[in-house]
mmCIF file of C-alpha atoms and ligand atoms in Angstrom:
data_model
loop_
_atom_site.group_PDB
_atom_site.id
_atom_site.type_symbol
_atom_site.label_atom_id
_atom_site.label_comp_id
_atom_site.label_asym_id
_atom_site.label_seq_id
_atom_site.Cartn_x
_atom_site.Cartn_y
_atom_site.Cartn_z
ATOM 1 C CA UNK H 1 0.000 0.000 0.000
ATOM 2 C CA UNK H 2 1.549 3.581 -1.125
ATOM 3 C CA UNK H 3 2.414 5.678 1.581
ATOM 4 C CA UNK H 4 0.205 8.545 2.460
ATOM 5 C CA UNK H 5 1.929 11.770 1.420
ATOM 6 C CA UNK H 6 2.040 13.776 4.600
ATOM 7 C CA UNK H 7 3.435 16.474 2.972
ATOM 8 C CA UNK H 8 0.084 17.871 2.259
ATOM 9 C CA UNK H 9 -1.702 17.300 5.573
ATOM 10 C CA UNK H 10 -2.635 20.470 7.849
ATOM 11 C CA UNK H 11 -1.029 18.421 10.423
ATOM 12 C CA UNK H 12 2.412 18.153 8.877
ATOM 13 C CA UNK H 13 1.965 22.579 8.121
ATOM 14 C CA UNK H 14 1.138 22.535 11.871
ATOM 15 C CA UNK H 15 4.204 20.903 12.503
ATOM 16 C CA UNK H 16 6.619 23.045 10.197
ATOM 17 C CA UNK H 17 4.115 25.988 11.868
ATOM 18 C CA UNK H 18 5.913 24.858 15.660
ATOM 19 C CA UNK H 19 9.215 24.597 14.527
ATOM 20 C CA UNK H 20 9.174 28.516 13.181
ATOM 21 C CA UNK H 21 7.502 29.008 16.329
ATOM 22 C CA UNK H 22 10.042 27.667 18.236
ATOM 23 C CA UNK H 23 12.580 29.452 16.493
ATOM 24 C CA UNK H 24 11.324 32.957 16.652
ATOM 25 C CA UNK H 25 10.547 32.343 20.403
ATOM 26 C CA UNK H 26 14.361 31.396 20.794
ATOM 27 C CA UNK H 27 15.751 34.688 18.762
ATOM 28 C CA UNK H 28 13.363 36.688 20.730
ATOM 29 C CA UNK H 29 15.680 35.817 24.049
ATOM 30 C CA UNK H 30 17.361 38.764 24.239
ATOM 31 C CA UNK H 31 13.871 40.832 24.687
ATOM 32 C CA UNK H 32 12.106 38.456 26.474
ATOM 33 C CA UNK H 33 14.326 36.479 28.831
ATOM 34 C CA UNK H 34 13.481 39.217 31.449
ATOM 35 C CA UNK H 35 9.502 38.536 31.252
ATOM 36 C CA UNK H 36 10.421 34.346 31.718
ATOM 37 C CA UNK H 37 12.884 34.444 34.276
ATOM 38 C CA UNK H 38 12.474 32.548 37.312
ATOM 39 C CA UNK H 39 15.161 34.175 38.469
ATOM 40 C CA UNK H 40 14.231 37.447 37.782
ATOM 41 C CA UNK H 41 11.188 36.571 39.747
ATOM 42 C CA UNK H 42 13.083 36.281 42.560
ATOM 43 C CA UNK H 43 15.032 39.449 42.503
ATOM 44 C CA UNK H 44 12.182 41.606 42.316
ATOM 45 C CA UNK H 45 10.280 39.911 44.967
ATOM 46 C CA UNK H 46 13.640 40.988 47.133
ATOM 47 C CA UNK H 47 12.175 44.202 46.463
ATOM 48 C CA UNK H 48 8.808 44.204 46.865
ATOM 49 C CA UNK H 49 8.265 44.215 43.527
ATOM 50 C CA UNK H 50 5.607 41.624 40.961
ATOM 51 C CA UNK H 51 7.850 41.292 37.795
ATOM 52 C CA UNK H 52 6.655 40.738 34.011
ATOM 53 C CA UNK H 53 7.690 36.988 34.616
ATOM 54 C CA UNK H 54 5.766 36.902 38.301
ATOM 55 C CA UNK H 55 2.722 38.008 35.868
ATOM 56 C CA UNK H 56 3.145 35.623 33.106
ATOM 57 C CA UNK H 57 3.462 32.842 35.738
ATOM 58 C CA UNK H 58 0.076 33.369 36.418
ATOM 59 C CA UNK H 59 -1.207 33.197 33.249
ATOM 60 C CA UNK H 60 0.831 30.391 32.648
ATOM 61 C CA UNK H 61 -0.646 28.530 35.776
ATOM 62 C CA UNK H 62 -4.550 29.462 34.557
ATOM 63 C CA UNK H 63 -3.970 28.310 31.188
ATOM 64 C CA UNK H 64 -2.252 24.810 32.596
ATOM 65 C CA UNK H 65 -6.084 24.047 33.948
ATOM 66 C CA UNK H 66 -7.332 24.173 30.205
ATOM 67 C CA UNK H 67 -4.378 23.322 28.489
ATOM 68 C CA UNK H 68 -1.618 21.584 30.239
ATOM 69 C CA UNK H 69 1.746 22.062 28.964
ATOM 70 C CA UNK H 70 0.788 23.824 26.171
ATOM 71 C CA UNK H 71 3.392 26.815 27.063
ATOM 72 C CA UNK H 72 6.563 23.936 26.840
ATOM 73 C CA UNK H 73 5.284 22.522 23.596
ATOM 74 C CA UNK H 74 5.283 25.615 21.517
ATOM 75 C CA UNK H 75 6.646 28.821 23.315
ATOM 76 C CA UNK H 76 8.684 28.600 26.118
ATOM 77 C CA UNK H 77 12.349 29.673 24.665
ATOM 78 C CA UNK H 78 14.004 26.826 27.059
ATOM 79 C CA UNK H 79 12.476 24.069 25.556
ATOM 80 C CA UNK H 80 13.155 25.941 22.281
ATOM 81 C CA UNK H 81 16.763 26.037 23.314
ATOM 82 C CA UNK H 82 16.649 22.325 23.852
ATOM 83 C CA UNK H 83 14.777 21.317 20.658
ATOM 84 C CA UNK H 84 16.930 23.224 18.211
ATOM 85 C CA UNK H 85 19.841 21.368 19.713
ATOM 86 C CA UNK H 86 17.957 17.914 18.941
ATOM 87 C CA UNK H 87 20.022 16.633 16.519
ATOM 88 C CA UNK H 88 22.728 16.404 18.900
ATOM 89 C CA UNK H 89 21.028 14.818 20.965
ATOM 90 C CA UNK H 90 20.229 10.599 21.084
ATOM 91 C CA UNK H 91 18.990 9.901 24.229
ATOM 92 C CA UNK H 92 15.830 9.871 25.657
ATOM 93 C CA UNK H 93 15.135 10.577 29.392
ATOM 94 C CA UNK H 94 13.964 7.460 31.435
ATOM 95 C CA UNK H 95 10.995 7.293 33.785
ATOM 96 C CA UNK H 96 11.975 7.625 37.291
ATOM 97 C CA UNK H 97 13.556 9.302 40.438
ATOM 98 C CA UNK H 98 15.181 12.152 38.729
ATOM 99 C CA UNK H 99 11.596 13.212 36.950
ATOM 100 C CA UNK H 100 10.267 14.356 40.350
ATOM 101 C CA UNK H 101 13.150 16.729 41.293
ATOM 102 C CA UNK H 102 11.086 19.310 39.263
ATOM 103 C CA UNK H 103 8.539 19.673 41.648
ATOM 104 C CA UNK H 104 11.056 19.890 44.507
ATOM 105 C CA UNK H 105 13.055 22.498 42.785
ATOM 106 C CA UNK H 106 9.420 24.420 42.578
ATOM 107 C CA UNK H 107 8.184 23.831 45.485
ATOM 108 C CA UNK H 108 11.813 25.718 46.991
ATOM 109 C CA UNK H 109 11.758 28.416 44.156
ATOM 110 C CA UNK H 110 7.610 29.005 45.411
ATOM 111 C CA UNK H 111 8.981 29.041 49.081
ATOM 112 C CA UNK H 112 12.140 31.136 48.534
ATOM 113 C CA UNK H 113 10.151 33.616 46.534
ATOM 114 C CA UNK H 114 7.674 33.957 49.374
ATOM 115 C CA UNK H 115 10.012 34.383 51.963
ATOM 116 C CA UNK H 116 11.521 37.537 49.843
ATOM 117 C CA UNK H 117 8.274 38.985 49.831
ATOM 118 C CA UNK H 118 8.134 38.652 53.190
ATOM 119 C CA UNK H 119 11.806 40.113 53.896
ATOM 120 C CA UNK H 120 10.972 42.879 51.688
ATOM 121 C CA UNK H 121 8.299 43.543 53.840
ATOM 122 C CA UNK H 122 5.541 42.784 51.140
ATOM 123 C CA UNK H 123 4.039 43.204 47.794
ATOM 124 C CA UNK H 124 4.881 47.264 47.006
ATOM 125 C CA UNK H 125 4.687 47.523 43.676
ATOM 126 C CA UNK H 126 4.280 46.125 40.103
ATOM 127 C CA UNK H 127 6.512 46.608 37.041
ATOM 128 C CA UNK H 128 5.915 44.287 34.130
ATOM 129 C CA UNK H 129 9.227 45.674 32.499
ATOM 130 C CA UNK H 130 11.673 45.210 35.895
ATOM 131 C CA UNK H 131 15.213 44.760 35.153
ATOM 132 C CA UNK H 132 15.150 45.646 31.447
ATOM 133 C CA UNK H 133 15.824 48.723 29.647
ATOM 134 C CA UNK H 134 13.020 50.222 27.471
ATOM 135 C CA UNK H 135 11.399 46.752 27.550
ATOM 136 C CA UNK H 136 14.346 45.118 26.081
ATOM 137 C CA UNK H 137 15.895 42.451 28.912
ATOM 138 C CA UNK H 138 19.202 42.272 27.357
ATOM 139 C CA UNK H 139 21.072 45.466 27.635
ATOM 140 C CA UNK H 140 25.094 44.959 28.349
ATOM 141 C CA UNK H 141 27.628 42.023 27.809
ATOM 142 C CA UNK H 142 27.668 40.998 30.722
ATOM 143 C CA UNK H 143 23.922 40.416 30.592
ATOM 144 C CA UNK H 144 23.982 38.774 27.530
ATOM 145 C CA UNK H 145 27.125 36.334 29.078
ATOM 146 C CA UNK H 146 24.748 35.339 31.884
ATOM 147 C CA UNK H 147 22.163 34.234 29.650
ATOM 148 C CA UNK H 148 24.374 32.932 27.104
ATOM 149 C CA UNK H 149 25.906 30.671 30.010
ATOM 150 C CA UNK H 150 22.663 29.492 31.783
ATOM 151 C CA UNK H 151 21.003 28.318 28.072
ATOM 152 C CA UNK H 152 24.274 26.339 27.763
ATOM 153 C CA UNK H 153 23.508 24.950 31.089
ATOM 154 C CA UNK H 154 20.375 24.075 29.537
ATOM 155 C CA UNK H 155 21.740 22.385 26.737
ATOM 156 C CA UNK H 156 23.663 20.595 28.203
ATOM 157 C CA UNK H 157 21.714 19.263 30.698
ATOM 158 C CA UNK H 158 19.592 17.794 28.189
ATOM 159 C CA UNK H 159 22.540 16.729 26.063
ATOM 160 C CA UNK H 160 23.717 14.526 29.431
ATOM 161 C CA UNK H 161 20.306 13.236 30.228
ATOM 162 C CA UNK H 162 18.095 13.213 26.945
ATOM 163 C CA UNK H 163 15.215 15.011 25.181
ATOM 164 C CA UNK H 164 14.469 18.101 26.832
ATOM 165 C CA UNK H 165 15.838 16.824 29.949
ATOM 166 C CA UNK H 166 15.919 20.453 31.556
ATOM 167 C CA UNK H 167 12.000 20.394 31.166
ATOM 168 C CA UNK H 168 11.920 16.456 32.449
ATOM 169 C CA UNK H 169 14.113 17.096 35.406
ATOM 170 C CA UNK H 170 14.590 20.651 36.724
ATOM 171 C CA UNK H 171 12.416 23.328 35.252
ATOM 172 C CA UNK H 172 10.693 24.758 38.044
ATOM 173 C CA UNK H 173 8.287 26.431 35.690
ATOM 174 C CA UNK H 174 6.703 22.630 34.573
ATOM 175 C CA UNK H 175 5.759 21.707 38.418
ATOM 176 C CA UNK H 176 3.822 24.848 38.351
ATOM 177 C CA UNK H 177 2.007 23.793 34.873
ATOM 178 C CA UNK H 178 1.843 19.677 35.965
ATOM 179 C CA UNK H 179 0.060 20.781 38.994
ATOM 180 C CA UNK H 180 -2.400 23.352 37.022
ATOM 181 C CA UNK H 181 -3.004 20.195 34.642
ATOM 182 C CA UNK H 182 -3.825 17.764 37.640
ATOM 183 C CA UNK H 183 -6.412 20.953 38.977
ATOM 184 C CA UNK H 184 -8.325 20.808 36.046
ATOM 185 C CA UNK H 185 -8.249 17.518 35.727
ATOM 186 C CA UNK H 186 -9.750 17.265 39.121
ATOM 187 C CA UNK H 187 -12.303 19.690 38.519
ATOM 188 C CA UNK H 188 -13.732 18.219 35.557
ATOM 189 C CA UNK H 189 -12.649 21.286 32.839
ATOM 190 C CA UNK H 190 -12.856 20.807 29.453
ATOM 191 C CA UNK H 191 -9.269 20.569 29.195
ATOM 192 C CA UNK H 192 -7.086 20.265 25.486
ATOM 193 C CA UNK H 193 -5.648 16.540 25.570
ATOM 194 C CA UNK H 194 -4.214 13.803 23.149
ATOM 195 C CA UNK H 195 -7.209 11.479 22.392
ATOM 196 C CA UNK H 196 -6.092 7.942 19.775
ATOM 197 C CA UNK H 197 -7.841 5.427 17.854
ATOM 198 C CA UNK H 198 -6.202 2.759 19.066
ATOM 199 C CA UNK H 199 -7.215 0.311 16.568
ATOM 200 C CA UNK H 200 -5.444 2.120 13.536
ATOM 201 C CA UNK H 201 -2.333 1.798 15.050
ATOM 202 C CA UNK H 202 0.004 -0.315 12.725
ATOM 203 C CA UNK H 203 2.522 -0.348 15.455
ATOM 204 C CA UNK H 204 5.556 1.740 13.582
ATOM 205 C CA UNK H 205 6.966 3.308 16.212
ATOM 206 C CA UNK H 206 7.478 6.747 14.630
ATOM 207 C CA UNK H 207 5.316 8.485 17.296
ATOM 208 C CA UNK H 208 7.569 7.639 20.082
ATOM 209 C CA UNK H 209 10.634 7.878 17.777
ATOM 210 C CA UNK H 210 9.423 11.765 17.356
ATOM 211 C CA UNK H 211 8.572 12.455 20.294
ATOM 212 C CA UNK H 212 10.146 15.603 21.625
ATOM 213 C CA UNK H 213 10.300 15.012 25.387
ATOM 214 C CA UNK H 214 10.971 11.169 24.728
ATOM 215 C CA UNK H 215 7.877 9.487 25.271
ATOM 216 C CA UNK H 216 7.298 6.116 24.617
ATOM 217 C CA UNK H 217 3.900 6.982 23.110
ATOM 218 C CA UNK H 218 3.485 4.206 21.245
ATOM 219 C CA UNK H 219 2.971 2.451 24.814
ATOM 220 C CA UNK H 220 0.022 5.313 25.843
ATOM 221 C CA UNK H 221 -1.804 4.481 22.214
ATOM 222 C CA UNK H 222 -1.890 1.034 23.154
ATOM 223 C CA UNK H 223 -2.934 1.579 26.598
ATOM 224 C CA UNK H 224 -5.299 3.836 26.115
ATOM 225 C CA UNK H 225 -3.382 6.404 28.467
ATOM 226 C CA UNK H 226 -2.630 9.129 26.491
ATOM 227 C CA UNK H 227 -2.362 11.348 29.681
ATOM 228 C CA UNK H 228 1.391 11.997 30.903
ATOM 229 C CA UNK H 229 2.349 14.535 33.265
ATOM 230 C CA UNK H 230 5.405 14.920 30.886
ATOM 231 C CA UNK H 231 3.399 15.449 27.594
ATOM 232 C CA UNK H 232 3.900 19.345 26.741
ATOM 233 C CA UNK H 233 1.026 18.681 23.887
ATOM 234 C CA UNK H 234 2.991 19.906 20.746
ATOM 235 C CA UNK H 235 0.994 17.325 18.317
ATOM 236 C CA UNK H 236 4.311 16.048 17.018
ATOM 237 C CA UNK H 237 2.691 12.107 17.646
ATOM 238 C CA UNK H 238 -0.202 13.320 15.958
ATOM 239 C CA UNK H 239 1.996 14.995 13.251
ATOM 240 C CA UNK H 240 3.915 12.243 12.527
ATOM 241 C CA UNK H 241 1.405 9.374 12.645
ATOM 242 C CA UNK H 242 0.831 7.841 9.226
ATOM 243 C CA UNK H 243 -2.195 6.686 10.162
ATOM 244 C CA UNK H 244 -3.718 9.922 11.489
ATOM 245 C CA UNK H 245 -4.424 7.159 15.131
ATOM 246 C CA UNK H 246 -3.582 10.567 17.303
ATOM 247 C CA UNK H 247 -5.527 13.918 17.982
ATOM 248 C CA UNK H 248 -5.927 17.025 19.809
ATOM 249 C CA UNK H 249 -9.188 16.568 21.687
ATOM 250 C CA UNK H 250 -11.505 18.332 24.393
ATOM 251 C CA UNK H 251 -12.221 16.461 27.623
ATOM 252 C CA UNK H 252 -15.748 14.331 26.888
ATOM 253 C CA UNK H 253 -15.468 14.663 22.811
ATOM 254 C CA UNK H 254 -15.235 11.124 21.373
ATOM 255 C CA UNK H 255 -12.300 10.723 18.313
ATOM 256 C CA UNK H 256 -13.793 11.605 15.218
ATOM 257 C CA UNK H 257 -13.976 8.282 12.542
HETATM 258 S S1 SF4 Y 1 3.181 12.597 23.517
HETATM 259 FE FE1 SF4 Y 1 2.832 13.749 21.586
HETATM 260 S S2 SF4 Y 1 2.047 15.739 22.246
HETATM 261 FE FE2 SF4 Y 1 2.976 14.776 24.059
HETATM 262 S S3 SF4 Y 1 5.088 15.513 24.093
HETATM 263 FE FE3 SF4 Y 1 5.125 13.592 22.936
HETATM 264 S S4 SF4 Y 1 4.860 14.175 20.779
HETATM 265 FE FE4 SF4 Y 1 4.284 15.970 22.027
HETATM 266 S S1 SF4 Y 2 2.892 6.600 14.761
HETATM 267 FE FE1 SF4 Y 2 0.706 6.106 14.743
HETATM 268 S S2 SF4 Y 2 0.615 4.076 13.786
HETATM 269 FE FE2 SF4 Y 2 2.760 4.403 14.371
HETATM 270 S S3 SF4 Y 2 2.899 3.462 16.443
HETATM 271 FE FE3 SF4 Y 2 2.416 5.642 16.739
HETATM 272 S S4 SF4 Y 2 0.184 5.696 16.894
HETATM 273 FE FE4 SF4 Y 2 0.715 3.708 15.997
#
């Protein structure tokens, strides 16, 4: 049987459309770093002050109720980092231990940042555009050498441990989205998900193969768990499947035949 040409799917565009995505997000670092920062988070709550990234970290968390990892899978600029750098990179993160260090690491970043509130004496202020200059977060070499050295930390962190290990093991900012996903979840929202046909599945591997964060996907079709605390729902499976078995879906809405 000829192969389907998935060249001319909407899901293969949608996949070229992530992958520009991706790449603007990641040339857009020197602007936006400031507004992402969990670090810079932390130095304006030494002050008193909500940052642009304190901000977006809300959003972030409201959205994870309807949409899970949505932010990893198609904006955030470290998982861009990490994804660019994919060729490089062969292995694929196993399940265990080191995937819950996340959620310590955010659970201390949550506590730290409330105990510099607290220090400071309180919430005084808010400035979306703290720490940059004129909106723009990278403004000196030195600057630009901090950044330039913590994305290599990135990097390499996921060159040592696998596909977007940084987002498997340590990002703090995926404990806060996991835990958003597992709220709305529990409250029954209509929530964006992976739904599969199961019984299309000819059992080729590519989805896992593709996968971006390493998941052995091909395992969820069959089991009929397509929920994974560690899916950041960028459609790639779906994108990739030759026999169209995966799907974006809403909570309740059946796979259409
Ligand atoms: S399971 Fe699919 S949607 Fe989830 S991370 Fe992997 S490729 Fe992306
Ligand atoms: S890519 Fe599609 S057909 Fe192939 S194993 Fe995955 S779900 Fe099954």
């Amino acid at each position: 049987m000829a192969e389907p040409d998935q060249s001319q799917t909407p899901e293969s565009s949608r996949l070229r459309i992530r992958r520009w995505i991706l790449i603007i997000t990641f040339l857009l670092i020197p602007v936006t770093i400031f507004y992402i920062s969990p670090i810079v988070i932390m130095m304006g709550a030494s002050e008193g002050i909500v940052t642009g990234s304190f901000l977006l970290y809300i959003i972030l968390f409201v959205l994870s109720l309807f949409a899970g990892r949505i932010w990893c899978g198609w904006l955030c600029p470290m998982g861009a980092c990490q994804e660019i750098g994919s060729p490089l990179i062969k292995k694929t993160v196993k399940e265990g231990w080191p995937n819950w260090i996340k959620y310590g690491i955010t659970v201390l970043w949550i506590a730290a940042i409330a105990r510099a509130f607290l220090a400071a004496g309180g919430m005084k202020g808010i400035d979306p555009l703290y720490g940059t200059v004129y909106g723009v977060s990278i403004s000196s070499v030195q600057v630009l050498m901090i950044v330039v050295m913590i994305f290599a930390g990135i990097f390499i962190v996921a060159f040592l441990t696998g596909r977007r290990g940084f987002c498997h093991i340590l990002c703090p900012i995926a404990g806060i989205m996991v835990a958003g996903r597992k709220i709305g979840n529990f409250l029954g929202l209509s929530t964006l998900h992976l739904s599969a046909a199961a019984d299309r599945c000819i059992d080729c591997m590519t989805c896992s193969e593709k996968c971006p964060m390493g998941l052995d996907v091909h395992s969820m079709v069959r089991s009929g768990k397509m929920e994974c605390p560690d899916c950041i729902l960028c459609a790639t499976c779906a994108d990739v499947c030759p026999e169209g078995v995966i799907r974006y879906s809403t909570k309740g809405k059946k796979f259409p035949d």
